[in-house]
Short mmCIF file of C-alpha atoms in Angstrom, two decimals:
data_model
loop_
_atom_site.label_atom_id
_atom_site.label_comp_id
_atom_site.label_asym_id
_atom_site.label_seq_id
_atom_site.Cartn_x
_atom_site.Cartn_y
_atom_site.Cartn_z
CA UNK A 1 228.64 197.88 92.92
CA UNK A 2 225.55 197.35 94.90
CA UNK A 3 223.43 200.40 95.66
CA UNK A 4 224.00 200.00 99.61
CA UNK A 5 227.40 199.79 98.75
CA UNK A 6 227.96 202.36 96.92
CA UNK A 7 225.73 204.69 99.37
CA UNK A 8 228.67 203.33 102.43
CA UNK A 9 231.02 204.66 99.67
CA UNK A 10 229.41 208.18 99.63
CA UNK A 11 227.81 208.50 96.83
CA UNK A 12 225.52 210.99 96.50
CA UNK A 13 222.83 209.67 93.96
CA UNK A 14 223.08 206.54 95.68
CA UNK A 15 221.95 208.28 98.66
CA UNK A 16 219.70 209.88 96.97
CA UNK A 17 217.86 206.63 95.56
CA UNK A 18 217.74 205.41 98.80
CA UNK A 19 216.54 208.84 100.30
CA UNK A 20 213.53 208.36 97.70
CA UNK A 21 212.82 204.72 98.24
CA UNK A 22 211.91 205.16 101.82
CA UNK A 23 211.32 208.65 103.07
CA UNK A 24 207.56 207.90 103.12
CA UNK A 25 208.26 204.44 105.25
CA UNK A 26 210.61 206.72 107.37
CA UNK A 27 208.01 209.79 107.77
CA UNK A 28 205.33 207.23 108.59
CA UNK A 29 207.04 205.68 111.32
CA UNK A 30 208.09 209.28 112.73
CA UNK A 31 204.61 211.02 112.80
CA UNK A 32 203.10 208.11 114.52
CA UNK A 33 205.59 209.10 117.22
CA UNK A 34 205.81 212.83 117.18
CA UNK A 35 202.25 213.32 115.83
CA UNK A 36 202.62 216.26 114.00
CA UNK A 37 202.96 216.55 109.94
CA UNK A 38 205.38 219.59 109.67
CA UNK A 39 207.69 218.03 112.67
CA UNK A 40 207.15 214.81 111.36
CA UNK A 41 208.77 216.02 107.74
CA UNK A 42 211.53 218.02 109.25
CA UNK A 43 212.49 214.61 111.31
CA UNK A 44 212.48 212.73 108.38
CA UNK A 45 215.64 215.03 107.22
CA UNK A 46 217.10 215.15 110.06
CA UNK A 47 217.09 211.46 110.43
CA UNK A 48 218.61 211.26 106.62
CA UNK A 49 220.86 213.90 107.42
CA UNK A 50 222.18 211.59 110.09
CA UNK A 51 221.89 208.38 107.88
CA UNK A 52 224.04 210.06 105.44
CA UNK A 53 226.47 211.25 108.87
CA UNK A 54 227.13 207.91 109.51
CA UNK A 55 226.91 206.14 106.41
CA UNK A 56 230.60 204.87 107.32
CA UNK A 57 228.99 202.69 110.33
CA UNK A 58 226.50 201.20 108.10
CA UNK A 59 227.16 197.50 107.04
CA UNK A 60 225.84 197.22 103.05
CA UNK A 61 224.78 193.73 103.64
CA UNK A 62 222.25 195.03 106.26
CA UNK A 63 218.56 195.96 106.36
CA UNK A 64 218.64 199.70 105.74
CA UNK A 65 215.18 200.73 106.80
CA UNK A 66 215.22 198.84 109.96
CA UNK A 67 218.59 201.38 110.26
CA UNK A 68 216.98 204.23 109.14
CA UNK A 69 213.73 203.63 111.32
CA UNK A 70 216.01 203.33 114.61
CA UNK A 71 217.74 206.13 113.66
CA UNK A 72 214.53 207.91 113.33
CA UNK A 73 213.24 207.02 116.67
CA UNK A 74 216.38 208.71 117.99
CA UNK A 75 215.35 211.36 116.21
CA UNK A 76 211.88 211.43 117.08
CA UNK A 77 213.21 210.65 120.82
CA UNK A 78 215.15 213.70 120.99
CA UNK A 79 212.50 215.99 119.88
CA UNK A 80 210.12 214.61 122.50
CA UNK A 81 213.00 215.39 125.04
CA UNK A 82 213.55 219.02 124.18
CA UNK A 83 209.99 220.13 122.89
CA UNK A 84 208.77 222.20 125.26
CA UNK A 85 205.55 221.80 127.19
CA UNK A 86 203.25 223.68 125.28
CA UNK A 87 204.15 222.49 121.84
CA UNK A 88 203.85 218.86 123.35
CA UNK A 89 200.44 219.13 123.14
CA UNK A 90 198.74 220.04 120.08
CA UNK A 91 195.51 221.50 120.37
CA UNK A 92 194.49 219.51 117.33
CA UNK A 93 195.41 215.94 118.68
CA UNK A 94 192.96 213.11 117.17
CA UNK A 95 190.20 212.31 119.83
CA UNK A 96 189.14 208.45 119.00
CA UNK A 97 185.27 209.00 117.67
CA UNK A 98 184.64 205.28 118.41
CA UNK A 99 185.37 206.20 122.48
CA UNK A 100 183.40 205.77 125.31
CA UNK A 101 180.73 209.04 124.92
CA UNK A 102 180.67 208.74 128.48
CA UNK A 103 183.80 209.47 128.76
CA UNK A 104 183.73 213.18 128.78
CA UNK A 105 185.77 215.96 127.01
CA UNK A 106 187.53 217.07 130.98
CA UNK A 107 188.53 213.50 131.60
CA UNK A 108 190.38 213.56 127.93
CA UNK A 109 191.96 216.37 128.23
CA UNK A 110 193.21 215.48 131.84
CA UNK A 111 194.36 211.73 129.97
CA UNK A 112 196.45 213.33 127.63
CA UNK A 113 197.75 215.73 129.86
CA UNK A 114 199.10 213.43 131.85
CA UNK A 115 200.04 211.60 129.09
CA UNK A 116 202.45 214.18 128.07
CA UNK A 117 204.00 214.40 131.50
CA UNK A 118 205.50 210.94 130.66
CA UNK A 119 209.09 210.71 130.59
CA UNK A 120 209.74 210.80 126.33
CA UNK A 121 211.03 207.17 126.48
CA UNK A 122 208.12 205.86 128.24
CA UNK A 123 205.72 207.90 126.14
CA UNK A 124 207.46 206.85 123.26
CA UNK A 125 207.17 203.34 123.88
CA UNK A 126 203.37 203.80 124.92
CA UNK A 127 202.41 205.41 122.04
CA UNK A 128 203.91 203.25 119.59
CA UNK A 129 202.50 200.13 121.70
CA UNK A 130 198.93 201.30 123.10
CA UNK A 131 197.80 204.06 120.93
CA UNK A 132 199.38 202.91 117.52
CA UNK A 133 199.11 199.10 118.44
CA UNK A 134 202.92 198.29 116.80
CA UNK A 135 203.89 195.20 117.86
CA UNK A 136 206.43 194.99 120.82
CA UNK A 137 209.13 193.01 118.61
CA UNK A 138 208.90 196.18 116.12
CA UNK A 139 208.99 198.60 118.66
CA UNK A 140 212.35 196.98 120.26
CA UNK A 141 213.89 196.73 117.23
CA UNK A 142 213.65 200.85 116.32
CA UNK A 143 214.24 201.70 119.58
CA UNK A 144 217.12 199.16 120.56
CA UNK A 145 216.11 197.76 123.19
CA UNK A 146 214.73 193.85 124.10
CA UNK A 147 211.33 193.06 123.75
CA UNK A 148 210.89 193.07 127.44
CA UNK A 149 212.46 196.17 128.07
CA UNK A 150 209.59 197.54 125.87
CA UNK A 151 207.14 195.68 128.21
CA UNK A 152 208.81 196.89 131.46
CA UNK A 153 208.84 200.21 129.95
CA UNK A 154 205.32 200.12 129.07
CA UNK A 155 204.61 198.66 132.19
CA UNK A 156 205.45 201.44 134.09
CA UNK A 157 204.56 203.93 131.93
CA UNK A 158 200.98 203.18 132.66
CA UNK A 159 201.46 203.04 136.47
CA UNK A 160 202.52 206.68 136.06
CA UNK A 161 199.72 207.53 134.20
CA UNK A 162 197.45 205.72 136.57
CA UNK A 163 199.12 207.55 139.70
CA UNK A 164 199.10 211.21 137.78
CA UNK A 165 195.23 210.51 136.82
CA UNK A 166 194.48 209.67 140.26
CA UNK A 167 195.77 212.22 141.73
CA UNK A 168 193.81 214.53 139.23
CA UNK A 169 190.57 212.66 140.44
CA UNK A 170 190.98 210.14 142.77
CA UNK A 171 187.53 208.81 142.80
CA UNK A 172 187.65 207.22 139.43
CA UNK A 173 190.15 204.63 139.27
CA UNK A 174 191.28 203.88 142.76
CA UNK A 175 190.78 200.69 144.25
CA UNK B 1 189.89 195.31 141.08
CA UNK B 2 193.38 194.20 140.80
CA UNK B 3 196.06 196.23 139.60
CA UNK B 4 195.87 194.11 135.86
CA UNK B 5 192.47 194.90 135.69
CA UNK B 6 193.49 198.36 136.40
CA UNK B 7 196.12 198.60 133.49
CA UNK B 8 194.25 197.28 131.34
CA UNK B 9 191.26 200.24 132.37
CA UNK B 10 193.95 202.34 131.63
CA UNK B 11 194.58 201.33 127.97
CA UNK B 12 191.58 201.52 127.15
CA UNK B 13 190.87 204.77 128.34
CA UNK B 14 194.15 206.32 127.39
CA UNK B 15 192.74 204.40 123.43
CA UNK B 16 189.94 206.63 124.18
CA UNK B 17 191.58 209.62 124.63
CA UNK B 18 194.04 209.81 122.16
CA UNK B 19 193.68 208.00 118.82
CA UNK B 20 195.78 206.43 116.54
CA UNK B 21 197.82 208.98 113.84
CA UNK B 22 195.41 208.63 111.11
CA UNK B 23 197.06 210.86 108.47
CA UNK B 24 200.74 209.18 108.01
CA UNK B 25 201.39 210.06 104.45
CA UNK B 26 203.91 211.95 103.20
CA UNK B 27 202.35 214.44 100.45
CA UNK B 28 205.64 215.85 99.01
CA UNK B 29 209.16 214.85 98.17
CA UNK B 30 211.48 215.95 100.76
CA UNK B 31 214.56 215.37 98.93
CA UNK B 32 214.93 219.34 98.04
CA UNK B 33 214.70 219.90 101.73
CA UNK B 34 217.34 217.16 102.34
CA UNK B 35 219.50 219.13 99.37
CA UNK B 36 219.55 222.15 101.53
CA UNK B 37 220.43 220.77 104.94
CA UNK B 38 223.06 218.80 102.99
CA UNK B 39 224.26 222.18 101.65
CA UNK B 40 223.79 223.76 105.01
CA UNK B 41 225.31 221.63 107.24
CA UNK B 42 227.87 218.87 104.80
CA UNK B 43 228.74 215.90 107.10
CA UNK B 44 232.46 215.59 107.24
CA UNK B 45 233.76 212.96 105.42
CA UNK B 46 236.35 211.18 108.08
CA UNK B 47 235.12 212.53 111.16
CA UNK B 48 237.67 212.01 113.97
CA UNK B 49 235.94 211.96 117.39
CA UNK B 50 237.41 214.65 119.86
CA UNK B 51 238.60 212.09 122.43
CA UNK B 52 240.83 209.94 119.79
CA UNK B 53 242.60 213.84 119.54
CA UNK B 54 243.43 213.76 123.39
CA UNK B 55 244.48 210.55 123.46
CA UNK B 56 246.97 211.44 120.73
CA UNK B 57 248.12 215.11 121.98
CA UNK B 58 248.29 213.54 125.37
CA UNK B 59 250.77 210.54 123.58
CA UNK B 60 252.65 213.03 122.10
CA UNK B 61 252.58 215.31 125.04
CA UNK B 62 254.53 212.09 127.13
CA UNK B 63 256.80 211.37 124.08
CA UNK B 64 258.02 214.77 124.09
CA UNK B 65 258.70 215.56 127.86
CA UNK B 66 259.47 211.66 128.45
CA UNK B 67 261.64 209.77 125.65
CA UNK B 68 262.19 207.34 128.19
CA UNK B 69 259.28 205.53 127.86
CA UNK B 70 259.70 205.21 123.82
CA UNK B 71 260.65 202.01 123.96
CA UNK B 72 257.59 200.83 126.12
CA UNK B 73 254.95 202.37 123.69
CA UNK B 74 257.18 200.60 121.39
CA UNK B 75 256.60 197.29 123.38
CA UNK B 76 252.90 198.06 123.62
CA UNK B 77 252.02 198.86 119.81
#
C-alpha cells in the first residue's frame, strides 16, 4: 500500500513520514503569513494536527502539500482573526533596507499600522501577493479561492490601505 | 494621478515598509511537538458531526410518537 494510502488508513508512521517530508515546506508557507517563528512552528502542528483530523477526507491519489498548505492558510487565517491587536504587530517586523530613505521611520510605522487594521483575509492575501510576491495562481490555490477573487481581494485591500493612510496624512497621497 | 497610478504608489510603499519574511526555515523537528498534541488532544477516529445526531434523534423521535408514517420513510429510503 501506497504511503498516502496508508496515511487515509490511519497509520501512524505513515503520518509520520509524511509529517517529516514536508513540515519545513508547510512552516515556510505559514511564517510568510503570520510572520513570526514561534507562531509560525506552533501553526505548523496545528495544521498537522488537523491534516491528521481529517485524513478520512483526503483523496490518496491527490497532491498532499497543496492539501496541507490550504489547510495551513486556514490555520494561519484563523490566527490572524483572533490575535489580538498588540501581538499583531511585532515590534521586530523586517523594515526593507533597500526602501526609499526618504521614506521616514513615522510614515512606516503609520504603513504597517494600517496595514494591520486590514481585515485578516485581505491582509492575508496582500501579504502573500505584495510583500512576499507569491504568484496569484499559488495564492488561490492555498486559500481556495479563484485567481480573481485574489485580485479583487487585493484590489481592495489596497484601497483600504490607501483611505486609512490618508486619513493619517492626507497631504501625501491624495489626488 | 489616477487611481492605478495610485495603487501602484501604494505597493511600493507598503514594499517599503514591510519586507519580505527573510528567515523561513524551520531549525528543528517538530514531530515531538506534534507527538504531544497528538497525545493531548487524539482526533477521533469516526467522527460523527452533531447535526447527523439530530437528524437521527429527531427520526426516531417521529417513529416513536408517529408509526404512521413508517411506511413513508419506508417509501423514501
Amino acid at each position: 500500500m501506497k504511503l498516502l494510502e496508508r496515511f487515509a488508513t490511519g497509520d501512524l508512521e505513515a503520518f509520520e513520514a509524511l509529517f517529516r517530508q514536508h513540515q519545513k515546506e508547510v512552516y515556510a508557507w505559514i511564517v510568510r503569513i503570520v510572520r513570526d517563528t514561534g507562531i509560525a512552528e506552533d501553526l505548523t502542528v496545528e495544521t498537522f494536527w488537523r491534516i491528521h483530523k481529517h485524513r478520512s477526507q483526503f483523496r490518496p491519489d491527490g497532491n498532499f502539500l497543496a492539501w496541507a498548505r490550504r489547510i495551513g492558510t486556514n490555520a494561519a487565517l484563523d490566527h490572524l482573526r483572533h490575535a489580538r491587536p498588540e501581538s499583531e504587530l511585532p515590534d521586530n517586523l523586517p523594515c526593507a533596507s533597500t526602501g526609499d530613505p526618504a521614506l521616514g521611520s513615522e510614515r512606516r510605522r503609520q504603513i504597517k499600522e494600517a496595514f494591520h487594521q486590514l481585515p485578516a483575509k485581505y491582509r492575508l492575501v496582500a501579504t502573500l501577493a505584495l510583500i512576499e510576491e507569491e504568484p496569484y495562481a499559488n495564492i488561490a490555490q492555498a486559500v481556495g479561492i479563484s485567481e480573481s477573487l485574489v485580485k479583487v481581494r487585493l484590489f481592495r485591500a489596497v484601497r483600504m490601505l490607501r483611505k486609512k493612510l490618508n486619513s493619517l496624512r492626507p497631504e501625501v497621497t491624495t489626488k | 494621478m489616477s487611481n492605478e497610478e495610485l495603487d501602484k504608489e501604494m505597493k511600493e510603499l507598503l514594499k517599503q515598509a514591510i519586507a519580505p519574511a527573510q528567515d523561513s526555515e524551520l531549525r528543528r523537528d517538530l514531530w515531538p511537538q506534534m507527538l504531544r498534541k497528538l497525545a493531548d488532544q487524539p482526533s477521533p477516529v469516526n467522527t460523527v458531526p452533531w447535526f447527523d445526531w439530530v437528524l437521527a434523534s429527531l427520526a426516531g423521535a417521529a417513529v416513536l410518537f408517529f408509526p404512521g408514517i413508517i411506511p413513508a420513510l419506508f417509501y423514501h429510503l
